[in-house]
PDB file of C-alpha atoms in Angstrom:
ATOM      1  CA  MET A   1     -80.162 -41.010  61.483  1.00  0.00           C
ATOM      2  CA  ALA A   2     -79.161 -40.660  57.856  1.00  0.00           C
ATOM      3  CA  ALA A   3     -75.587 -41.125  56.666  1.00  0.00           C
ATOM      4  CA  TYR A   4     -73.888 -38.016  55.286  1.00  0.00           C
ATOM      5  CA  GLU A   5     -74.565 -37.718  51.549  1.00  0.00           C
ATOM      6  CA  ARG A   6     -73.294 -34.260  50.612  1.00  0.00           C
ATOM      7  CA  ILE A   7     -70.196 -32.902  52.337  1.00  0.00           C
ATOM      8  CA  LEU A   8     -68.971 -29.348  51.842  1.00  0.00           C
ATOM      9  CA  CYS A   9     -65.408 -28.330  52.636  1.00  0.00           C
ATOM     10  CA  ALA A  10     -64.962 -24.570  52.893  1.00  0.00           C
ATOM     11  CA  VAL A  11     -61.317 -23.633  52.269  1.00  0.00           C
ATOM     12  CA  ASP A  12     -59.300 -20.441  52.584  1.00  0.00           C
ATOM     13  CA  PHE A  13     -55.996 -21.991  51.423  1.00  0.00           C
ATOM     14  CA  SER A  14     -54.488 -21.846  54.925  1.00  0.00           C
ATOM     15  CA  ALA A  15     -52.602 -24.834  56.382  1.00  0.00           C
ATOM     16  CA  THR A  16     -55.628 -25.477  58.589  1.00  0.00           C
ATOM     17  CA  SER A  17     -58.025 -25.669  55.663  1.00  0.00           C
ATOM     18  CA  GLU A  18     -55.616 -28.078  53.952  1.00  0.00           C
ATOM     19  CA  GLU A  19     -56.086 -30.383  56.963  1.00  0.00           C
ATOM     20  CA  ALA A  20     -59.847 -29.843  56.857  1.00  0.00           C
ATOM     21  CA  CYS A  21     -59.851 -30.837  53.197  1.00  0.00           C
ATOM     22  CA  LYS A  22     -58.006 -34.084  53.881  1.00  0.00           C
ATOM     23  CA  ARG A  23     -60.502 -34.938  56.633  1.00  0.00           C
ATOM     24  CA  ALA A  24     -63.433 -34.066  54.366  1.00  0.00           C
ATOM     25  CA  VAL A  25     -62.045 -36.356  51.655  1.00  0.00           C
ATOM     26  CA  GLU A  26     -61.664 -39.164  54.183  1.00  0.00           C
ATOM     27  CA  LEU A  27     -65.233 -38.724  55.468  1.00  0.00           C
ATOM     28  CA  ALA A  28     -66.637 -38.523  51.932  1.00  0.00           C
ATOM     29  CA  GLN A  29     -64.939 -41.848  51.193  1.00  0.00           C
ATOM     30  CA  LEU A  30     -66.148 -43.470  54.437  1.00  0.00           C
ATOM     31  CA  TYR A  31     -69.741 -42.351  53.787  1.00  0.00           C
ATOM     32  CA  GLY A  32     -69.720 -42.608  50.001  1.00  0.00           C
ATOM     33  CA  ALA A  33     -70.769 -38.931  49.986  1.00  0.00           C
ATOM     34  CA  GLN A  34     -70.421 -36.285  47.290  1.00  0.00           C
ATOM     35  CA  LEU A  35     -67.725 -33.729  48.151  1.00  0.00           C
ATOM     36  CA  SER A  36     -67.764 -30.038  47.249  1.00  0.00           C
ATOM     37  CA  LEU A  37     -64.889 -27.601  47.754  1.00  0.00           C
ATOM     38  CA  LEU A  38     -65.858 -23.966  48.227  1.00  0.00           C
ATOM     39  CA  HIS A  39     -63.729 -20.849  48.412  1.00  0.00           C
ATOM     40  CA  ILE A  40     -65.314 -17.519  49.277  1.00  0.00           C
ATOM     41  CA  LEU A  41     -63.813 -14.250  48.077  1.00  0.00           C
ATOM     42  CA  GLU A  42     -65.077 -12.198  50.976  1.00  0.00           C
ATOM     43  CA  TYR A  43     -64.884  -8.774  49.397  1.00  0.00           C
ATOM     44  CA  PHE A  44     -63.237  -7.079  46.541  1.00  0.00           C
ATOM     45  CA  PRO A  45     -61.313  -4.002  47.589  1.00  0.00           C
ATOM     46  CA  GLU A  46     -60.594  -1.666  44.703  1.00  0.00           C
ATOM     47  CA  ASP A  47     -57.332  -0.695  46.362  1.00  0.00           C
ATOM     48  CA  ARG A  48     -56.017  -4.214  46.894  1.00  0.00           C
ATOM     49  CA  SER A  49     -52.246  -4.035  46.693  1.00  0.00           C
ATOM     50  CA  ASN A  50     -50.151  -5.168  43.785  1.00  0.00           C
ATOM     51  CA  GLU A  51     -49.017  -8.091  45.869  1.00  0.00           C
ATOM     52  CA  PHE A  52     -52.259  -9.780  44.805  1.00  0.00           C
ATOM     53  CA  ILE A  53     -53.178  -8.139  41.527  1.00  0.00           C
ATOM     54  CA  ALA A  54     -50.823  -7.202  38.749  1.00  0.00           C
ATOM     55  CA  PRO A  55     -51.103  -3.480  37.940  1.00  0.00           C
ATOM     56  CA  GLU A  56     -51.659  -4.207  34.281  1.00  0.00           C
ATOM     57  CA  CYS A  57     -54.640  -6.433  35.103  1.00  0.00           C
ATOM     58  CA  ASP A  58     -57.811  -5.228  33.341  1.00  0.00           C
ATOM     59  CA  ASP A  59     -60.222  -7.406  35.288  1.00  0.00           C
ATOM     60  CA  PRO A  60     -59.074  -7.691  38.900  1.00  0.00           C
ATOM     61  CA  ALA A  61     -62.173  -9.590  40.092  1.00  0.00           C
ATOM     62  CA  GLY A  62     -61.781 -12.091  37.281  1.00  0.00           C
ATOM     63  CA  TYR A  63     -58.090 -12.411  38.126  1.00  0.00           C
ATOM     64  CA  LEU A  64     -58.814 -13.187  41.794  1.00  0.00           C
ATOM     65  CA  GLU A  65     -61.486 -15.672  40.799  1.00  0.00           C
ATOM     66  CA  SER A  66     -59.206 -17.490  38.381  1.00  0.00           C
ATOM     67  CA  GLN A  67     -56.437 -17.613  40.990  1.00  0.00           C
ATOM     68  CA  ALA A  68     -58.911 -19.127  43.483  1.00  0.00           C
ATOM     69  CA  ARG A  69     -60.060 -21.694  40.919  1.00  0.00           C
ATOM     70  CA  LEU A  70     -56.459 -22.626  40.301  1.00  0.00           C
ATOM     71  CA  GLY A  71     -55.959 -22.936  44.066  1.00  0.00           C
ATOM     72  CA  LEU A  72     -58.962 -25.263  44.371  1.00  0.00           C
ATOM     73  CA  ASN A  73     -57.713 -27.401  41.508  1.00  0.00           C
ATOM     74  CA  GLU A  74     -54.278 -27.734  43.080  1.00  0.00           C
ATOM     75  CA  LEU A  75     -55.823 -28.512  46.468  1.00  0.00           C
ATOM     76  CA  ALA A  76     -58.058 -31.194  44.926  1.00  0.00           C
ATOM     77  CA  GLU A  77     -54.994 -32.753  43.335  1.00  0.00           C
ATOM     78  CA  ARG A  78     -52.982 -32.721  46.598  1.00  0.00           C
ATOM     79  CA  ALA A  79     -55.926 -34.112  48.597  1.00  0.00           C
ATOM     80  CA  ASN A  80     -56.636 -36.754  45.967  1.00  0.00           C
ATOM     81  CA  CYS A  81     -60.240 -35.662  45.381  1.00  0.00           C
ATOM     82  CA  GLU A  82     -60.246 -34.605  41.750  1.00  0.00           C
ATOM     83  CA  ASP A  83     -63.882 -35.670  41.390  1.00  0.00           C
ATOM     84  CA  ALA A  84     -64.976 -33.029  43.927  1.00  0.00           C
ATOM     85  CA  VAL A  85     -67.274 -30.209  42.846  1.00  0.00           C
ATOM     86  CA  ARG A  86     -65.354 -26.884  43.038  1.00  0.00           C
ATOM     87  CA  ARG A  87     -66.929 -23.470  43.507  1.00  0.00           C
ATOM     88  CA  VAL A  88     -65.598 -19.957  43.958  1.00  0.00           C
ATOM     89  CA  LEU A  89     -68.109 -17.340  45.122  1.00  0.00           C
ATOM     90  CA  PHE A  90     -67.924 -13.644  45.881  1.00  0.00           C
ATOM     91  CA  SER A  91     -69.668 -12.715  49.101  1.00  0.00           C
ATOM     92  CA  PRO A  92     -71.454  -9.419  49.647  1.00  0.00           C
ATOM     93  CA  ASP A  93     -71.003  -9.724  53.403  1.00  0.00           C
ATOM     94  CA  SER A  94     -68.934 -12.472  55.050  1.00  0.00           C
ATOM     95  CA  ALA A  95     -67.503 -15.898  54.313  1.00  0.00           C
ATOM     96  CA  ARG A  96     -69.442 -17.505  57.141  1.00  0.00           C
ATOM     97  CA  ARG A  97     -72.806 -16.313  55.814  1.00  0.00           C
ATOM     98  CA  GLU A  98     -71.962 -17.340  52.270  1.00  0.00           C
ATOM     99  CA  ILE A  99     -70.873 -20.814  53.405  1.00  0.00           C
ATOM    100  CA  VAL A 100     -74.159 -21.265  55.293  1.00  0.00           C
ATOM    101  CA  ARG A 101     -76.193 -20.010  52.314  1.00  0.00           C
ATOM    102  CA  PHE A 102     -74.368 -22.329  49.909  1.00  0.00           C
ATOM    103  CA  ALA A 103     -74.875 -25.287  52.261  1.00  0.00           C
ATOM    104  CA  ALA A 104     -78.613 -24.635  52.547  1.00  0.00           C
ATOM    105  CA  ALA A 105     -79.050 -24.134  48.805  1.00  0.00           C
ATOM    106  CA  ASN A 106     -77.207 -27.362  48.001  1.00  0.00           C
ATOM    107  CA  ASN A 107     -78.688 -29.645  50.677  1.00  0.00           C
ATOM    108  CA  ILE A 108     -75.317 -30.112  52.342  1.00  0.00           C
ATOM    109  CA  ASP A 109     -75.545 -32.278  55.444  1.00  0.00           C
ATOM    110  CA  LEU A 110     -72.001 -31.755  56.752  1.00  0.00           C
ATOM    111  CA  ILE A 111     -69.762 -28.683  56.505  1.00  0.00           C
ATOM    112  CA  VAL A 112     -66.061 -29.270  57.205  1.00  0.00           C
ATOM    113  CA  LEU A 113     -63.758 -26.309  57.772  1.00  0.00           C
ATOM    114  CA  GLY A 114     -60.584 -25.320  59.556  1.00  0.00           C
ATOM    115  CA  SER A 115     -61.217 -23.783  62.937  1.00  0.00           C
ATOM    116  CA  HIS A 116     -58.255 -21.421  62.728  1.00  0.00           C
ATOM    117  CA  GLY A 117     -58.308 -19.800  59.354  1.00  0.00           C
ATOM    118  CA  ARG A 118     -56.897 -16.569  58.099  1.00  0.00           C
ATOM    119  CA  HIS A 119     -58.571 -14.453  60.735  1.00  0.00           C
ATOM    120  CA  GLY A 120     -56.080 -15.745  63.219  1.00  0.00           C
ATOM    121  CA  ILE A 121     -55.640 -12.873  65.646  1.00  0.00           C
ATOM    122  CA  ALA A 122     -56.394 -13.391  69.333  1.00  0.00           C
ATOM    123  CA  VAL A 123     -60.069 -12.918  70.026  1.00  0.00           C
ATOM    124  CA  LEU A 124     -61.078 -13.634  66.447  1.00  0.00           C
ATOM    125  CA  LEU A 125     -59.508 -17.083  66.458  1.00  0.00           C
ATOM    126  CA  GLY A 126     -61.898 -19.518  64.946  1.00  0.00           C
ATOM    127  CA  SER A 127     -64.417 -16.872  64.054  1.00  0.00           C
ATOM    128  CA  THR A 128     -65.455 -18.230  60.666  1.00  0.00           C
ATOM    129  CA  ALA A 129     -65.865 -21.757  62.044  1.00  0.00           C
ATOM    130  CA  ASN A 130     -67.736 -20.327  65.004  1.00  0.00           C
ATOM    131  CA  GLY A 131     -70.056 -18.262  62.872  1.00  0.00           C
ATOM    132  CA  VAL A 132     -70.822 -21.301  60.727  1.00  0.00           C
ATOM    133  CA  VAL A 133     -71.540 -23.472  63.782  1.00  0.00           C
ATOM    134  CA  VAL A 134     -74.021 -20.888  65.058  1.00  0.00           C
ATOM    135  CA  ARG A 135     -75.794 -20.312  61.741  1.00  0.00           C
ATOM    136  CA  ALA A 136     -75.711 -23.580  59.792  1.00  0.00           C
ATOM    137  CA  ASP A 137     -78.765 -25.811  59.532  1.00  0.00           C
ATOM    138  CA  CYS A 138     -76.536 -28.862  59.166  1.00  0.00           C
ATOM    139  CA  ASP A 139     -73.702 -30.513  61.084  1.00  0.00           C
ATOM    140  CA  VAL A 140     -70.355 -28.705  61.191  1.00  0.00           C
ATOM    141  CA  LEU A 141     -66.935 -30.293  61.710  1.00  0.00           C
ATOM    142  CA  ALA A 142     -64.319 -27.780  62.838  1.00  0.00           C
ATOM    143  CA  VAL A 143     -60.859 -29.188  62.113  1.00  0.00           C
ATOM    144  CA  ARG A 144     -57.957 -28.005  64.255  1.00  0.00           C
ATOM    145  CA  ALA A 145     -54.529 -27.980  62.650  1.00  0.00           C
ATOM    146  CA  ASN A 146     -51.188 -28.477  64.423  1.00  0.00           C
ATOM    147  CA  LYS A 147     -52.598 -30.891  66.910  1.00  0.00           C
TER     148      LYS A 147
ATOM    149  CA  MET B   1     -53.425 -37.241  58.835  1.00  0.00           C
ATOM    150  CA  ALA B   2     -54.222 -39.711  61.576  1.00  0.00           C
ATOM    151  CA  ALA B   3     -57.588 -41.457  61.819  1.00  0.00           C
ATOM    152  CA  TYR B   4     -59.675 -40.602  64.883  1.00  0.00           C
ATOM    153  CA  GLU B   5     -58.771 -42.942  67.750  1.00  0.00           C
ATOM    154  CA  ARG B   6     -60.542 -41.451  70.771  1.00  0.00           C
ATOM    155  CA  ILE B   7     -63.950 -39.814  70.302  1.00  0.00           C
ATOM    156  CA  LEU B   8     -65.718 -37.943  73.084  1.00  0.00           C
ATOM    157  CA  CYS B   9     -69.446 -37.286  72.988  1.00  0.00           C
ATOM    158  CA  ALA B  10     -70.552 -34.598  75.449  1.00  0.00           C
ATOM    159  CA  VAL B  11     -74.241 -35.027  76.290  1.00  0.00           C
ATOM    160  CA  ASP B  12     -76.789 -32.956  78.190  1.00  0.00           C
ATOM    161  CA  PHE B  13     -79.699 -35.419  77.689  1.00  0.00           C
ATOM    162  CA  SER B  14     -81.459 -33.107  75.214  1.00  0.00           C
ATOM    163  CA  ALA B  15     -82.907 -34.435  71.942  1.00  0.00           C
ATOM    164  CA  THR B  16     -79.978 -32.802  70.156  1.00  0.00           C
ATOM    165  CA  SER B  17     -77.396 -34.593  72.236  1.00  0.00           C
ATOM    166  CA  GLU B  18     -79.224 -37.863  71.566  1.00  0.00           C
ATOM    167  CA  GLU B  19     -78.587 -37.224  67.847  1.00  0.00           C
ATOM    168  CA  ALA B  20     -74.982 -36.287  68.564  1.00  0.00           C
ATOM    169  CA  CYS B  21     -74.533 -39.553  70.448  1.00  0.00           C
ATOM    170  CA  LYS B  22     -75.853 -41.619  67.525  1.00  0.00           C
ATOM    171  CA  ARG B  23     -73.448 -39.834  65.166  1.00  0.00           C
ATOM    172  CA  ALA B  24     -70.553 -40.331  67.581  1.00  0.00           C
ATOM    173  CA  VAL B  25     -71.322 -44.060  67.773  1.00  0.00           C
ATOM    174  CA  GLU B  26     -71.409 -44.258  63.968  1.00  0.00           C
ATOM    175  CA  LEU B  27     -68.069 -42.442  63.641  1.00  0.00           C
ATOM    176  CA  ALA B  28     -66.472 -44.560  66.362  1.00  0.00           C
ATOM    177  CA  GLN B  29     -67.504 -47.655  64.418  1.00  0.00           C
ATOM    178  CA  LEU B  30     -66.290 -46.255  61.069  1.00  0.00           C
ATOM    179  CA  TYR B  31     -62.896 -45.347  62.560  1.00  0.00           C
ATOM    180  CA  GLY B  32     -62.604 -48.203  65.036  1.00  0.00           C
ATOM    181  CA  ALA B  33     -62.193 -45.520  67.713  1.00  0.00           C
ATOM    182  CA  GLN B  34     -62.788 -45.671  71.460  1.00  0.00           C
ATOM    183  CA  LEU B  35     -65.931 -43.771  72.487  1.00  0.00           C
ATOM    184  CA  SER B  36     -66.463 -41.885  75.733  1.00  0.00           C
ATOM    185  CA  LEU B  37     -69.742 -40.335  76.903  1.00  0.00           C
ATOM    186  CA  LEU B  38     -69.426 -37.342  79.214  1.00  0.00           C
ATOM    187  CA  HIS B  39     -72.056 -35.432  81.149  1.00  0.00           C
ATOM    188  CA  ILE B  40     -71.135 -32.280  83.007  1.00  0.00           C
ATOM    189  CA  LEU B  41     -73.066 -31.145  86.066  1.00  0.00           C
ATOM    190  CA  GLU B  42     -72.368 -27.481  85.557  1.00  0.00           C
ATOM    191  CA  TYR B  43     -72.964 -26.284  89.102  1.00  0.00           C
ATOM    192  CA  PHE B  44     -74.611 -27.442  92.221  1.00  0.00           C
ATOM    193  CA  PRO B  45     -77.035 -24.880  93.587  1.00  0.00           C
ATOM    194  CA  GLU B  46     -77.896 -25.442  97.241  1.00  0.00           C
ATOM    195  CA  ASP B  47     -81.394 -24.153  96.571  1.00  0.00           C
ATOM    196  CA  ARG B  48     -82.169 -26.384  93.592  1.00  0.00           C
ATOM    197  CA  SER B  49     -85.897 -27.036  93.628  1.00  0.00           C
ATOM    198  CA  ASN B  50     -87.575 -30.253  94.710  1.00  0.00           C
ATOM    199  CA  GLU B  51     -88.370 -30.940  91.105  1.00  0.00           C
ATOM    200  CA  PHE B  52     -84.846 -32.320  90.842  1.00  0.00           C
ATOM    201  CA  ILE B  53     -83.976 -33.389  94.354  1.00  0.00           C
ATOM    202  CA  ALA B  54     -86.238 -35.143  96.799  1.00  0.00           C
ATOM    203  CA  PRO B  55     -86.533 -33.119 100.029  1.00  0.00           C
ATOM    204  CA  GLU B  56     -85.593 -36.119 102.107  1.00  0.00           C
ATOM    205  CA  CYS B  57     -82.373 -36.589 100.143  1.00  0.00           C
ATOM    206  CA  ASP B  58     -79.307 -36.497 102.424  1.00  0.00           C
ATOM    207  CA  ASP B  59     -76.749 -36.180  99.656  1.00  0.00           C
ATOM    208  CA  PRO B  60     -78.106 -33.979  96.850  1.00  0.00           C
ATOM    209  CA  ALA B  61     -74.824 -33.915  94.882  1.00  0.00           C
ATOM    210  CA  GLY B  62     -74.599 -37.686  95.032  1.00  0.00           C
ATOM    211  CA  TYR B  63     -78.226 -37.922  93.964  1.00  0.00           C
ATOM    212  CA  LEU B  64     -77.667 -35.733  90.900  1.00  0.00           C
ATOM    213  CA  GLU B  65     -74.557 -37.694  90.019  1.00  0.00           C
ATOM    214  CA  SER B  66     -76.335 -41.044  90.261  1.00  0.00           C
ATOM    215  CA  GLN B  67     -79.220 -39.720  88.151  1.00  0.00           C
ATOM    216  CA  ALA B  68     -76.732 -38.584  85.503  1.00  0.00           C
ATOM    217  CA  ARG B  69     -74.975 -41.957  85.560  1.00  0.00           C
ATOM    218  CA  LEU B  70     -78.317 -43.647  85.080  1.00  0.00           C
ATOM    219  CA  GLY B  71     -79.040 -41.265  82.170  1.00  0.00           C
ATOM    220  CA  LEU B  72     -75.707 -42.137  80.523  1.00  0.00           C
ATOM    221  CA  ASN B  73     -76.373 -45.857  80.944  1.00  0.00           C
ATOM    222  CA  GLU B  74     -79.808 -45.540  79.356  1.00  0.00           C
ATOM    223  CA  LEU B  75     -78.398 -43.407  76.533  1.00  0.00           C
ATOM    224  CA  ALA B  76     -75.636 -45.955  75.870  1.00  0.00           C
ATOM    225  CA  GLU B  77     -78.275 -48.686  75.669  1.00  0.00           C
ATOM    226  CA  ARG B  78     -80.491 -46.693  73.256  1.00  0.00           C
ATOM    227  CA  ALA B  79     -77.513 -45.725  71.084  1.00  0.00           C
ATOM    228  CA  ASN B  80     -76.172 -49.271  71.111  1.00  0.00           C
ATOM    229  CA  CYS B  81     -72.776 -48.329  72.546  1.00  0.00           C
ATOM    230  CA  GLU B  82     -72.687 -50.172  75.824  1.00  0.00           C
ATOM    231  CA  ASP B  83     -68.918 -50.555  75.585  1.00  0.00           C
ATOM    232  CA  ALA B  84     -68.468 -46.760  75.743  1.00  0.00           C
ATOM    233  CA  VAL B  85     -66.603 -45.203  78.671  1.00  0.00           C
ATOM    234  CA  ARG B  86     -69.046 -43.102  80.753  1.00  0.00           C
ATOM    235  CA  ARG B  87     -68.116 -40.176  82.961  1.00  0.00           C
ATOM    236  CA  VAL B  88     -70.056 -37.673  85.039  1.00  0.00           C
ATOM    237  CA  LEU B  89     -68.114 -34.635  86.257  1.00  0.00           C
ATOM    238  CA  PHE B  90     -68.969 -31.595  88.318  1.00  0.00           C
ATOM    239  CA  SER B  91     -67.653 -28.374  86.847  1.00  0.00           C
ATOM    240  CA  PRO B  92     -66.479 -25.437  88.910  1.00  0.00           C
ATOM    241  CA  ASP B  93     -67.188 -23.064  86.028  1.00  0.00           C
ATOM    242  CA  SER B  94     -68.854 -24.119  82.782  1.00  0.00           C
ATOM    243  CA  ALA B  95     -69.626 -27.231  80.767  1.00  0.00           C
ATOM    244  CA  ARG B  96     -67.665 -25.989  77.787  1.00  0.00           C
ATOM    245  CA  ARG B  97     -64.454 -25.545  79.791  1.00  0.00           C
ATOM    246  CA  GLU B  98     -64.855 -28.907  81.503  1.00  0.00           C
ATOM    247  CA  ILE B  99     -65.407 -30.661  78.166  1.00  0.00           C
ATOM    248  CA  VAL B 100     -62.248 -29.081  76.754  1.00  0.00           C
ATOM    249  CA  ARG B 101     -60.248 -29.984  79.879  1.00  0.00           C
ATOM    250  CA  PHE B 102     -61.481 -33.581  79.785  1.00  0.00           C
ATOM    251  CA  ALA B 103     -60.642 -33.863  76.085  1.00  0.00           C
ATOM    252  CA  ALA B 104     -57.101 -32.575  76.613  1.00  0.00           C
ATOM    253  CA  ALA B 105     -56.493 -34.808  79.635  1.00  0.00           C
ATOM    254  CA  ASN B 106     -57.691 -37.906  77.770  1.00  0.00           C
ATOM    255  CA  ASN B 107     -56.030 -37.325  74.386  1.00  0.00           C
ATOM    256  CA  ILE B 108     -59.387 -37.038  72.655  1.00  0.00           C
ATOM    257  CA  ASP B 109     -59.027 -36.282  68.943  1.00  0.00           C
ATOM    258  CA  LEU B 110     -62.688 -35.599  68.138  1.00  0.00           C
ATOM    259  CA  ILE B 111     -65.386 -34.046  70.331  1.00  0.00           C
ATOM    260  CA  VAL B 112     -68.984 -34.590  69.162  1.00  0.00           C
ATOM    261  CA  LEU B 113     -71.786 -32.558  70.695  1.00  0.00           C
ATOM    262  CA  GLY B 114     -75.208 -31.158  69.915  1.00  0.00           C
ATOM    263  CA  SER B 115     -75.118 -27.608  68.664  1.00  0.00           C
ATOM    264  CA  HIS B 116     -78.399 -26.659  70.309  1.00  0.00           C
ATOM    265  CA  GLY B 117     -78.348 -27.907  73.838  1.00  0.00           C
ATOM    266  CA  ARG B 118     -80.207 -26.831  76.902  1.00  0.00           C
ATOM    267  CA  HIS B 119     -79.151 -23.226  76.703  1.00  0.00           C
ATOM    268  CA  GLY B 120     -81.586 -22.784  73.910  1.00  0.00           C
ATOM    269  CA  ILE B 121     -82.622 -19.161  74.191  1.00  0.00           C
ATOM    270  CA  ALA B 122     -82.111 -16.813  71.261  1.00  0.00           C
ATOM    271  CA  VAL B 123     -78.611 -15.390  71.295  1.00  0.00           C
ATOM    272  CA  LEU B 124     -77.198 -18.224  73.389  1.00  0.00           C
ATOM    273  CA  LEU B 125     -78.186 -20.886  70.869  1.00  0.00           C
ATOM    274  CA  GLY B 126     -75.291 -23.185  70.343  1.00  0.00           C
ATOM    275  CA  SER B 127     -73.214 -21.532  73.021  1.00  0.00           C
ATOM    276  CA  THR B 128     -71.715 -24.688  74.504  1.00  0.00           C
ATOM    277  CA  ALA B 129     -70.810 -26.056  71.070  1.00  0.00           C
ATOM    278  CA  ASN B 130     -69.439 -22.666  70.140  1.00  0.00           C
ATOM    279  CA  GLY B 131     -67.358 -22.358  73.265  1.00  0.00           C
ATOM    280  CA  VAL B 132     -65.913 -25.814  72.681  1.00  0.00           C
ATOM    281  CA  VAL B 133     -65.070 -25.017  69.038  1.00  0.00           C
ATOM    282  CA  VAL B 134     -63.175 -21.922  70.164  1.00  0.00           C
ATOM    283  CA  ARG B 135     -61.288 -23.588  73.023  1.00  0.00           C
ATOM    284  CA  ALA B 136     -60.660 -27.212  72.059  1.00  0.00           C
ATOM    285  CA  ASP B 137     -57.260 -28.397  70.892  1.00  0.00           C
ATOM    286  CA  CYS B 138     -58.889 -31.135  68.820  1.00  0.00           C
ATOM    287  CA  ASP B 139     -61.532 -31.400  66.107  1.00  0.00           C
ATOM    288  CA  VAL B 140     -65.143 -30.648  67.070  1.00  0.00           C
ATOM    289  CA  LEU B 141     -68.268 -31.951  65.332  1.00  0.00           C
ATOM    290  CA  ALA B 142     -71.361 -29.881  66.138  1.00  0.00           C
ATOM    291  CA  VAL B 143     -74.463 -31.951  65.395  1.00  0.00           C
ATOM    292  CA  ARG B 144     -77.665 -30.118  64.530  1.00  0.00           C
ATOM    293  CA  ALA B 145     -80.934 -31.831  65.444  1.00  0.00           C
ATOM    294  CA  ASN B 146     -84.259 -31.480  63.602  1.00  0.00           C
ATOM    295  CA  LYS B 147     -82.643 -31.136  60.218  1.00  0.00           C
TER     296      LYS B 147
END
């Protein structure tokens, strides 16, 4: 059985994904693996409220992307993994599918993600982690926060 | 974030759970964690065929349990983890619930299991791993075989 060489941490900037990132950093160090941080912008609603996009913004998609990049940079600094690859992608369908696609395209052998992300209502708890576990061709570590 | 101290590997004696066991052993060594191997006998059908239980067997439940214990011992030997705790439990409902209960009762901080176990038909692929990811209060590593 091969040691993990390429670890992907999928983050949604929740407290749970912050924990997942710390665990991914730890595992990348233990295995001497390359670490990638990925944030998926699941969709881009034209009517997204001004809470997220300033009304004077000419390029809302670009604004969201730059905010996500900034978020990844700050996360990498907090988690002490500033050498990690950082990617922000728009998804035409769902975060879980995009994570699985990215993992396959980049020969990821371990995906790490929080198992309670932003979709945290009742029956949907853990749905992104769950969807990734079902679909991924590689190992998946679902990290539970507030243990 | 605390290092993993108690790792549980849930096995169903499939090729996938063999891989999961090897990974669990590796992680237990990396973290210096205690490793437990758990096999759940999901139900005990009175009419189970003679393929599994000899017709002259007086105690079919005991027979299945001793076969499972033997399987765990052989697995521990192959995976080079003969110091691992080994448990066989009967479940009144489902393997996934019993795994989660065992993990909670034993302060497990990481569950490792194969993500394609015996329930390997179409839509149910990964169902035990999935159920554990949804229900567990700790981290869950779903190991994919045949990568």
